[in-house]
């Protein structure tokens, strides 16, 4: 009797393992602006000069699919470190509701803050080993510019997106965005605060769509 | 007073409008940063525009020079930071304002700092620096810029004028007591006509000319400098053409950082405080090197989350052959707290005490009026590039009486 019920359940649910929905992939390229020179540190009143240790931020873009997607059931987490007097990664896309941790991996203090409208905060001065690692929840979509109150050259960007489908390009502008549901959407490429490219796309199951932004 | 409030409101409105320009400032920063193709030589031009207003009762406090009860003091500061490979760093600070210290004089341009620093080893064990630059003594220099300093004015030891002059030597206790306005005692509120001769214990950041060596060894750091003037030397005596190399000043600081929260420092400095023009006035058989300012100082700072504390203690001895040494002790403690990401507040307690000299009757007499000052300064950052600071200071008048000087100051800064 028990075996019969189990077979009936399998029939009703379509059998095991459950079939995953067919997914699409977009790959392509985004033209990136020329690289900026490495920052010059203000060390006028420092005891020790740190000539070549500064991290650099090559220009990158964020490619994301805009549309209506179900909200994630579990809030996401992400990490942006301070290392070699730079934010790593320098550009971090996150979905709305993501908690971002800011561990300090340098031997000196940092004071991360943002005055951007989507998220205004100031973490204060934290030691590297201090627990818990300071974090913030980014619950409003938009661009958040991070700075350090101690090291004026430091810049980091968090792009808060109302979509779970996004990817950062490599330094050549190449990207591959997978696991996408079929349908009609708008594919966007955020290049900088003034430039967001977009292209309407129609995704079909089990296909790879090539999109090169102009 | 009304003008000051009006200016504060105007600047606040200006800052609010400037919020939209935040992205523009970042683009300007990128445009003002350049490098060679391989990145071996990198340069950055930056600066601050300060619009300062003061309202005070006479005489004006500290190093301010003004005839009325108000003063508007705009200041444009340009910085050039230059990195040549990983071992050579250079910087320049140029200013246009109404004098190094706030005054009602005409606008002038100056090269306040320029220096070349070579760091032979990457671990920072030693760096060598030459040029015209801020002193290594104490811990205020690292935050003395208008953007970093929680206050509009400097701590008391850096700006409170004493009875010591640099253009003439003290030949008797009576002379010193007269210059200090102890005998005869001046009336309250009088603006001293000899203020332009008088010296503080340490004059602002002391951008003297000279050489320095500094480095870090584990939790310890050190810095030593040889400069062309004493810590009390006035700005006019800082440039390289002010030749006082026959009477150099040697200063140094030993620092210890048990961890990132704490920084402790011990400083010492010794050098002639008299200008060459004072040579004919020294006691017979003496020369300028017999009139040295010897300073011992301790500093401490603490920072944790949104709270910062700084304190410094100076003990200075002005050597006076024949008369005997004149000593003074000055200290301050200040704290800053960020209440919100943009709103901060700071409080500072300052005090200066004076030793005694023996007058002609053999009676010990203090050679200055003991004084104190309390400073309160709220500040608000409208954007990462615009900031408004307000300051109220209360201090007994110069003559140590029951009258008080009230100073209000506002400073709006645009950083680019």
XYZ file of C-alpha atoms in Angstrom:
630
model
C 0.000 0.000 0.000
C 2.837 2.343 0.916
C 4.649 1.558 -2.361
C 1.477 2.289 -4.328
C 1.142 5.706 -2.710
C 4.766 6.489 -3.501
C 4.324 5.543 -7.167
C 1.200 7.724 -7.345
C 3.141 10.672 -5.903
C 5.905 10.215 -8.453
C 3.357 10.200 -11.259
C 1.682 13.377 -10.004
C 4.957 15.289 -9.541
C 6.346 14.282 -12.908
C 8.898 11.816 -11.579
C 12.374 12.283 -10.035
C 14.706 13.922 -10.512
C 12.604 17.051 -11.180
C 13.215 18.634 -14.554
C 15.093 21.955 -14.325
C 13.715 24.780 -16.507
C 15.722 25.217 -19.690
C 18.160 28.145 -19.333
C 19.751 30.611 -21.721
C 23.152 32.215 -21.883
C 24.249 35.647 -23.135
C 27.841 36.361 -23.950
C 29.491 39.274 -25.652
C 31.584 42.338 -25.139
C 31.264 45.841 -23.712
C 33.526 48.690 -24.872
C 35.372 50.009 -21.814
C 36.809 53.483 -21.259
C 40.578 53.855 -21.211
C 42.314 52.923 -17.965
C 42.982 55.709 -15.492
C 46.457 56.237 -14.114
C 47.162 54.679 -10.740
C 46.310 57.047 -7.888
C 48.912 59.255 -6.259
C 48.862 59.051 -2.504
C 48.896 62.119 -0.323
C 51.835 61.263 1.958
C 52.883 64.771 2.894
C 52.766 64.156 6.627
C 53.366 60.398 6.720
C 56.405 58.875 8.380
C 56.648 56.071 5.823
C 56.122 56.466 2.074
C 54.315 53.685 0.251
C 55.413 54.278 -3.311
C 54.335 51.286 -5.324
C 51.980 49.332 -3.088
C 48.706 50.917 -4.084
C 46.101 48.687 -5.700
C 44.840 49.793 -9.082
C 41.320 49.798 -10.430
C 41.087 48.835 -14.126
C 37.835 49.953 -15.775
C 35.188 47.249 -15.761
C 31.493 47.090 -16.647
C 28.507 45.355 -15.108
C 26.140 43.529 -17.465
C 22.708 42.737 -16.089
C 19.339 41.539 -17.265
C 16.465 43.841 -16.456
C 13.031 42.320 -16.024
C 10.635 40.918 -13.472
C 12.215 38.136 -11.471
C 11.131 36.474 -8.240
C 12.833 37.882 -5.177
C 15.472 35.585 -3.662
C 14.241 33.691 -0.635
C 17.562 34.005 1.210
C 19.291 37.418 1.415
C 22.580 37.364 -0.425
C 25.977 38.201 1.083
C 28.997 39.798 -0.578
C 32.417 41.024 0.476
C 34.396 44.138 -0.463
C 37.803 44.267 1.232
C 40.246 47.088 1.788
C 43.612 45.793 0.676
C 46.794 47.598 -0.378
C 44.978 50.904 0.204
C 42.295 50.070 -2.370
C 38.815 48.568 -2.435
C 38.853 45.000 -3.754
C 36.905 44.473 -5.913
C 36.684 48.076 -6.987
C 33.286 47.460 -8.615
C 30.797 45.159 -6.905
C 27.317 44.495 -8.296
C 24.818 43.165 -5.763
C 21.109 42.420 -5.748
C 18.820 44.578 -3.643
C 18.827 43.305 -0.060
C 22.411 42.035 -0.117
C 24.520 42.388 3.020
C 28.061 43.479 2.124
C 30.927 42.962 4.558
C 33.938 45.294 4.554
C 36.929 43.491 6.088
C 40.097 45.523 6.470
C 43.090 43.485 5.307
C 45.610 46.328 5.628
C 47.823 46.954 8.630
C 46.419 50.468 8.911
C 43.021 51.930 9.749
C 40.401 52.600 7.114
C 37.153 54.526 7.527
C 34.722 53.500 4.805
C 31.844 55.857 4.152
C 29.265 56.732 1.525
C 27.156 59.833 1.032
C 25.346 58.354 -1.994
C 21.569 58.616 -1.876
C 20.813 54.852 -2.029
C 22.980 54.191 1.033
C 24.487 56.729 3.421
C 26.769 55.334 6.101
C 30.115 55.683 7.876
C 31.718 52.563 9.331
C 34.231 54.428 11.474
C 37.741 53.136 12.175
C 38.060 49.377 12.513
C 41.119 47.267 13.152
C 41.873 44.370 10.825
C 41.184 41.714 13.430
C 38.065 43.324 14.883
C 34.889 41.207 15.001
C 32.217 41.280 13.789
C 33.384 42.504 10.417
C 31.495 45.754 9.720
C 28.739 45.345 7.158
C 25.809 47.143 5.597
C 22.598 45.979 3.912
C 22.018 47.607 0.535
C 18.255 47.708 0.157
C 17.765 50.468 -2.418
C 18.766 50.095 -6.064
C 21.312 52.555 -7.385
C 24.993 53.432 -7.459
C 26.840 53.747 -4.135
C 30.249 55.397 -4.187
C 32.520 54.277 -1.362
C 35.392 56.344 -0.019
C 37.832 56.233 2.850
C 37.952 59.158 5.259
C 41.654 58.530 5.881
C 42.932 57.727 2.371
C 41.383 60.237 0.013
C 42.479 58.408 -3.155
C 40.383 55.315 -2.374
C 37.231 54.789 -4.435
C 34.929 51.801 -4.615
C 31.580 51.331 -6.328
C 28.659 49.134 -5.356
C 25.956 48.861 -7.996
C 22.759 47.764 -6.285
C 20.498 46.054 -8.847
C 16.862 44.981 -8.819
C 17.746 41.748 -10.584
C 19.544 38.549 -9.591
C 21.092 38.193 -13.066
C 24.320 40.197 -13.404
C 27.996 39.721 -14.067
C 31.159 41.854 -14.100
C 33.120 41.921 -17.348
C 36.786 41.072 -17.488
C 39.338 43.804 -18.153
C 38.834 43.341 -21.915
C 35.080 43.896 -21.601
C 34.103 40.251 -22.213
C 31.201 38.774 -20.288
C 29.139 35.593 -20.039
C 25.813 35.707 -18.233
C 24.290 32.266 -17.689
C 21.341 30.652 -15.935
C 18.827 32.991 -17.529
C 15.153 32.198 -17.881
C 13.689 32.328 -21.415
C 11.687 35.431 -22.267
C 11.930 39.020 -23.420
C 14.134 41.356 -21.399
C 16.412 44.362 -21.626
C 20.122 43.646 -21.348
C 22.036 46.549 -19.830
C 25.714 47.292 -19.508
C 26.685 49.793 -16.793
C 29.998 51.338 -17.834
C 30.260 54.362 -15.534
C 28.014 56.793 -13.698
C 27.150 58.529 -16.946
C 27.058 55.572 -19.348
C 24.638 52.653 -19.324
C 24.204 50.807 -22.621
C 21.142 48.698 -23.279
C 19.786 46.229 -25.817
C 16.405 44.387 -25.922
C 16.906 40.633 -26.020
C 14.714 37.592 -26.502
C 16.073 34.509 -24.790
C 15.216 30.985 -25.824
C 15.824 27.848 -23.860
C 19.182 26.103 -24.234
C 20.614 28.731 -26.557
C 23.595 31.079 -26.384
C 22.893 34.621 -27.487
C 25.779 36.825 -28.610
C 25.497 40.534 -27.737
C 28.310 42.953 -28.470
C 27.523 46.446 -27.252
C 28.563 49.197 -29.629
C 27.420 88.413 14.115
C 24.583 88.764 11.625
C 27.072 88.689 8.787
C 28.548 85.478 10.172
C 25.156 83.782 10.393
C 24.203 85.046 6.956
C 27.431 83.673 5.564
C 26.837 80.299 7.248
C 23.353 80.036 5.742
C 24.619 81.093 2.346
C 27.365 78.510 2.434
C 24.941 75.808 3.506
C 22.752 76.614 0.506
C 25.811 76.576 -1.721
C 26.818 73.185 -0.361
C 23.362 71.744 -0.910
C 23.532 72.840 -4.525
C 26.967 71.247 -4.720
C 25.621 67.786 -3.912
C 24.664 67.366 -7.528
C 28.254 68.124 -8.471
C 29.746 65.194 -6.523
C 30.265 63.183 -9.658
C 31.795 66.247 -11.291
C 34.404 66.528 -8.531
C 35.399 62.903 -9.115
C 35.785 63.585 -12.821
C 37.841 66.675 -12.010
C 40.040 64.547 -9.767
C 40.601 62.101 -12.619
C 41.387 64.970 -14.981
C 43.943 66.408 -12.529
C 45.765 63.084 -12.182
C 48.265 62.120 -14.846
C 51.036 59.669 -15.459
C 53.593 58.634 -17.986
C 52.662 55.788 -20.310
C 54.347 53.167 -18.146
C 53.027 54.725 -14.941
C 56.520 55.333 -13.567
C 55.836 59.002 -12.959
C 52.459 59.968 -11.582
C 51.228 63.389 -10.531
C 48.087 64.686 -8.888
C 46.924 68.254 -8.455
C 44.396 68.827 -5.706
C 43.409 71.547 -3.314
C 40.973 73.235 -0.995
C 39.061 76.494 -1.146
C 38.362 77.852 2.338
C 35.960 80.676 3.071
C 36.529 81.688 6.693
C 34.746 84.235 8.774
C 35.593 85.376 12.303
C 33.749 87.464 14.835
C 35.682 88.317 17.982
C 36.039 90.818 20.747
C 39.212 92.913 20.753
C 42.024 92.131 20.938
C 41.775 89.381 18.311
C 42.774 85.971 19.650
C 45.896 84.025 18.767
C 47.649 84.981 15.559
C 44.724 86.836 13.972
C 45.569 90.375 12.900
C 42.530 92.592 12.399
C 41.426 96.026 13.504
C 37.687 95.459 13.804
C 35.596 92.727 15.348
C 35.127 90.703 12.191
C 37.291 89.237 9.484
C 36.662 87.440 6.216
C 39.567 85.292 5.162
C 39.350 83.382 1.854
C 42.128 80.910 1.141
C 42.937 78.843 -1.938
C 45.382 76.001 -1.362
C 46.839 73.909 -4.169
C 48.714 70.648 -3.616
C 50.886 68.825 -6.099
C 51.796 65.248 -5.203
C 54.367 63.575 -7.415
C 55.388 59.909 -7.300
C 58.495 58.935 -9.239
C 58.707 55.148 -9.241
C 58.374 53.513 -5.880
C 61.188 55.335 -4.124
C 60.848 59.046 -4.784
C 57.967 61.260 -3.682
C 57.663 65.024 -3.922
C 54.994 67.493 -2.896
C 54.240 71.183 -3.157
C 51.731 73.331 -1.291
C 50.925 76.785 -2.665
C 48.456 79.203 -1.123
C 46.728 82.429 -1.972
C 45.191 84.200 1.025
C 45.377 87.311 3.217
C 48.492 86.140 5.035
C 49.610 82.834 6.497
C 47.701 83.725 9.637
C 44.261 85.300 9.235
C 44.580 89.043 8.700
C 42.925 91.947 6.942
C 45.887 92.391 4.634
C 45.795 92.142 0.831
C 45.623 88.783 -0.913
C 49.057 87.291 -1.513
C 50.426 84.097 -3.023
C 53.017 81.912 -1.328
C 54.835 78.633 -1.710
C 54.239 77.231 1.756
C 55.709 73.770 1.306
C 57.885 71.934 -1.170
C 59.890 68.811 -0.484
C 61.561 65.842 -2.117
C 61.564 62.520 -0.260
C 63.670 59.472 -1.104
C 62.893 56.075 0.411
C 65.800 53.748 -0.434
C 64.226 50.580 1.025
C 60.699 49.394 0.441
C 60.190 48.436 4.094
C 60.304 52.107 5.054
C 63.137 51.793 7.548
C 64.371 55.214 6.515
C 63.377 58.085 4.237
C 65.294 61.262 3.562
C 63.560 64.537 2.849
C 64.749 67.989 1.874
C 62.806 71.186 1.339
C 60.393 73.408 3.196
C 57.939 71.358 5.153
C 55.972 70.977 8.375
C 57.752 70.055 11.569
C 58.011 66.458 12.764
C 57.266 67.565 16.328
C 53.925 66.596 17.873
C 50.803 65.147 16.288
C 48.775 68.203 15.204
C 50.627 68.633 11.908
C 49.050 65.489 10.450
C 45.574 66.982 10.743
C 46.304 70.698 10.400
C 44.711 71.005 6.968
C 41.308 72.662 6.900
C 39.615 69.450 5.741
C 41.112 67.187 8.405
C 41.220 69.541 11.406
C 37.976 69.393 13.436
C 38.528 73.043 14.439
C 38.947 76.304 12.553
C 41.822 77.567 14.709
C 44.978 75.829 15.880
C 45.445 74.527 19.439
C 46.585 77.146 21.949
C 50.306 76.157 22.067
C 50.505 76.772 18.311
C 49.144 80.324 18.368
C 49.145 81.913 21.836
C 51.631 84.792 21.759
C 54.075 85.088 24.648
C 56.249 88.012 25.705
C 59.271 86.591 23.914
C 60.525 88.487 20.840
C 62.689 87.293 17.967
C 63.956 90.694 16.786
C 65.713 91.632 20.022
C 67.243 89.779 22.944
C 65.932 90.131 26.475
C 68.659 91.857 28.467
C 66.799 92.137 31.777
C 63.808 90.727 33.609
C 62.208 94.161 33.433
C 62.382 94.060 29.644
C 60.734 90.653 29.492
C 58.000 91.694 31.932
C 57.378 94.810 29.833
C 57.157 92.795 26.600
C 54.822 90.355 28.344
C 52.704 93.351 29.481
C 53.074 92.258 33.090
C 54.774 95.517 34.158
C 53.346 97.936 33.417
C 50.056 96.157 33.145
C 48.030 97.152 30.110
C 44.321 97.806 30.273
C 41.855 95.110 29.374
C 40.945 94.888 25.696
C 44.052 96.715 24.522
C 45.476 95.463 21.230
C 49.199 95.296 21.691
C 51.200 97.241 19.155
C 54.118 94.855 19.619
C 52.196 91.726 18.607
C 54.201 91.444 15.403
C 57.359 90.912 17.478
C 55.944 88.310 19.867
C 56.321 84.557 19.532
C 54.144 81.593 20.420
C 55.656 78.410 21.789
C 55.365 76.836 18.347
C 54.186 78.774 15.321
C 51.508 76.753 13.542
C 52.845 73.804 11.540
C 56.315 75.431 11.323
C 56.978 75.152 7.587
C 60.696 75.817 8.034
C 63.361 74.853 5.499
C 65.741 71.979 6.092
C 66.378 68.265 5.982
C 64.680 65.330 7.652
C 65.091 61.604 8.097
C 62.251 59.365 9.191
C 61.337 55.724 9.267
C 59.530 52.874 10.893
C 60.974 49.954 12.827
C 58.257 47.579 13.906
C 55.873 49.378 16.243
C 58.280 52.305 16.595
C 58.708 55.202 14.227
C 61.098 58.068 14.304
C 61.709 61.395 12.598
C 64.469 63.969 12.935
C 64.946 67.287 11.190
C 67.457 70.097 10.893
C 65.818 73.420 10.033
C 66.648 77.063 9.661
C 64.570 78.265 12.588
C 63.232 77.361 16.001
C 59.752 75.943 16.503
C 58.602 79.426 17.453
C 59.955 80.986 14.236
C 57.470 83.191 12.376
C 56.351 82.369 8.786
C 58.554 85.120 7.362
C 61.581 83.252 8.723
C 60.663 79.899 7.150
C 61.845 80.313 3.517
C 65.256 79.080 2.437
C 66.509 82.613 1.743
C 66.136 83.384 5.447
C 69.691 82.272 6.154
C 70.082 81.007 9.669
C 72.103 77.936 8.913
C 74.807 79.074 11.288
C 72.258 78.573 14.029
C 70.211 75.542 12.974
C 67.422 73.985 14.980
C 67.455 70.259 15.597
C 64.145 68.514 16.302
C 63.027 64.930 16.551
C 60.155 62.691 17.474
C 60.065 59.069 18.586
C 56.699 57.404 18.072
C 55.222 54.161 19.341
C 52.043 52.484 18.119
C 51.011 49.566 20.334
C 48.135 49.014 17.914
C 46.115 50.996 15.391
C 44.049 52.643 18.103
C 46.890 54.290 19.981
C 49.764 56.499 18.928
C 52.266 57.847 21.430
C 55.052 60.288 20.704
C 57.914 62.035 22.440
C 59.472 65.070 20.790
C 62.370 67.378 21.484
C 63.669 70.490 19.759
C 66.474 72.972 20.341
C 67.518 75.998 18.319
C 68.045 79.744 18.387
C 64.781 81.693 18.460
C 66.373 85.052 17.617
C 66.539 86.396 14.078
C 69.934 87.589 12.758
C 68.686 91.153 13.137
C 68.772 90.595 16.899
C 72.516 89.902 16.952
C 73.505 93.452 18.070
C 71.190 93.193 21.074
C 72.574 90.038 22.655
C 74.491 90.221 25.928
C 78.227 90.938 25.671
C 80.247 87.839 24.849
C 77.161 85.924 23.777
C 75.801 85.026 20.370
C 72.486 83.857 18.931
C 73.177 80.236 19.865
C 73.045 81.205 23.524
C 69.394 82.171 23.026
C 67.858 78.823 22.271
C 64.324 77.595 22.562
C 64.423 74.099 24.029
C 61.153 72.188 23.774
C 60.161 68.812 25.165
C 56.802 67.445 24.113
C 54.604 64.418 24.489
C 51.641 63.536 22.331
C 49.031 60.847 22.341
C 46.150 59.999 20.051
C 43.423 57.414 20.156
C 40.899 56.426 17.510
C 38.169 53.808 17.656
C 35.120 53.588 15.449
C 33.628 57.113 15.342
C 35.632 58.551 18.212
C 39.036 60.270 18.098
C 41.112 61.895 20.827
C 44.338 63.882 20.585
C 46.453 65.496 23.281
C 49.822 67.245 23.392
C 51.936 68.606 26.220
C 54.770 71.068 25.568
C 57.373 72.375 27.963
C 59.519 75.139 26.473
C 62.541 76.880 27.897
C 63.675 80.136 26.313
C 67.306 80.609 27.288
C 68.054 84.140 28.459
C 71.719 84.664 29.359
C 72.177 87.023 32.329
C 68.421 87.041 33.074
C 67.878 83.322 33.553
C 65.672 80.928 31.594
C 61.986 81.600 30.954
C 59.826 78.490 30.923
C 56.290 77.852 29.814
C 54.094 74.773 29.710
C 51.163 74.394 27.357
C 48.850 71.509 26.703
C 45.540 70.637 25.157
C 43.248 67.673 24.789
C 40.643 67.474 22.059
C 38.083 64.933 21.029
C 35.899 64.458 17.991
C 32.869 62.246 17.568
C 30.909 61.511 14.406
C 27.254 61.508 15.384
C 26.075 60.609 11.886
C 27.955 59.985 8.634
C 27.879 63.742 8.032
C 27.542 65.464 11.410
C 30.484 65.578 13.820
C 31.313 67.547 16.938
C 34.595 68.393 18.629
C 35.610 69.892 21.972
C 39.064 71.079 23.008
C 40.496 72.250 26.312
C 43.707 74.305 26.071
C 45.898 75.755 28.803
C 49.206 77.573 29.080
C 51.181 78.329 32.246
C 54.289 80.433 32.700
C 57.325 80.100 34.936
C 58.890 83.006 36.757
C 61.820 85.334 36.251
C 63.437 87.212 39.110
C 62.920 90.960 39.008
C 65.351 93.617 40.180
C 64.094 93.268 43.747
C 64.800 89.555 43.759
C 61.108 88.654 43.597
C 60.052 85.840 41.252
C 57.398 87.079 38.821
C 55.537 85.011 36.196
C 56.644 86.188 32.756
C 53.210 85.673 31.204
C 49.534 85.476 32.060
C 48.367 81.925 32.645
C 45.498 81.316 30.308
C 43.058 78.702 29.156
C 40.681 78.367 26.266
C 37.807 76.056 25.486
C 36.827 75.429 21.867
C 33.602 73.821 20.683
C 33.234 72.986 16.999
C 30.359 71.222 15.238
C 30.935 70.329 11.602
C 28.825 69.017 8.763
C 29.946 67.416 5.529
C 27.392 68.097 2.843
C 29.222 65.975 0.299
C 32.599 64.237 0.179
C 33.919 67.548 -1.182
C 32.157 70.240 0.861
C 32.231 70.850 4.587
C 31.073 73.535 7.015
C 32.697 74.003 10.424
C 31.570 76.355 13.157
C 33.615 77.170 16.234
C 33.013 78.995 19.476
C 35.975 79.766 21.725
C 36.006 81.210 25.215
C 39.235 82.531 26.717
C 40.194 85.009 29.441
C 41.545 88.214 27.939
C 45.274 88.619 27.389
C 45.726 90.187 30.779
C 44.376 87.334 32.842
C 41.540 89.397 34.242
C 37.862 88.645 34.618
C 37.051 89.756 31.095
C 36.601 87.047 28.502
C 37.209 86.898 24.803
C 34.467 85.277 22.761
C 35.375 84.137 19.278
C 32.992 82.792 16.687
C 34.357 81.290 13.515
C 32.861 79.638 10.463
C 34.819 77.866 7.770
C 33.353 76.483 4.566
C 35.700 74.216 2.644
C 35.494 72.859 -0.866
C 37.973 70.052 -1.460
C 38.937 69.027 -4.951
